[in-house]
C-alpha positions as a printed Julia matrix, in Angstrom:
71×3 Matrix{Float64}:
 32.95  30.2    -2.33
 34.49  27.99   -4.23
 33.95  26.79   -8.08
 33.02  23.4    -8.65
 31.65  20.76  -11.25
 29.12  18.16  -10.86
 30.54  14.79  -11.43
 27.38  12.79  -10.28
 24.2   13.26   -8.74
 21.23  10.9    -7.99
 18.1   11.87   -7.09
 16.9    8.92   -5.9
 19.55   8.41   -3.24
 19.51  12.56   -2.91
 23.52  12.65   -3.32
 26.49  12.96   -5.49
 29.76  14.27   -5.43
 31.46  17.52   -6.51
 35.17  18.66   -8.36
 36.67  20.54   -6.87
 40.23  21.98   -8.45
 43.02  21.52   -5.99
 40.72  18.96   -3.67
 42.5   15.91   -3.57
 39.17  14.0    -2.55
 35.8   14.45   -3.86
 33.15  16.57   -1.73
 30.31  14.33   -1.11
 26.75  16.7    -1.22
 23.31  16.26    0.12
 20.56  17.17   -1.33
 19.86  19.97    1.75
 22.31  21.86    1.47
 21.23  22.64   -2.29
 20.63  26.4    -2.47
 18.07  27.09   -5.3
 13.91  26.49   -5.7
 11.74  24.04   -6.6
 13.39  20.37   -6.17
 16.91  20.89   -5.77
 18.61  19.05   -7.55
 21.69  19.15   -9.74
 23.31  17.39  -13.52
 26.43  15.81  -14.16
 28.84  18.55  -15.28
 26.92  21.31  -13.94
 28.7   24.66  -13.06
 28.61  24.99   -9.1
 29.79  27.62   -6.16
 30.02  26.07   -2.65
 31.13  26.0     0.66
 32.73  22.54    2.43
 34.23  21.15    5.33
 36.59  18.53    5.5
 35.7   15.64    7.91
 37.97  12.63    9.52
 35.12  10.81    6.68
 36.24  13.6     3.87
 35.12  16.79    2.95
 31.32  17.3     2.32
 29.24  20.68    0.81
 27.87  22.72    3.19
 26.16  24.98    1.28
 25.81  24.5    -2.51
 24.88  27.16   -5.4
 23.92  25.86   -9.29
 25.43  27.92  -11.92
 22.88  27.9   -15.47
 24.75  26.16  -18.34
 25.47  29.13  -20.0
 27.91  30.57  -17.54
């Protein structure tokens, strides 16, 4: 797992992007990989922990755990 920060996330579209230090491209995130109870969403600038893979289309998240704003 690596630390990241939400660049932006659209509830309407169900996806967004996460910034990871040392990764030159933003990491794509789909709501299905967000691990939380209730409505799966992220907030801009929210800290997260994630796992991601690189493909020919760029990096995409395979698991995202939102962190509380206090962390």
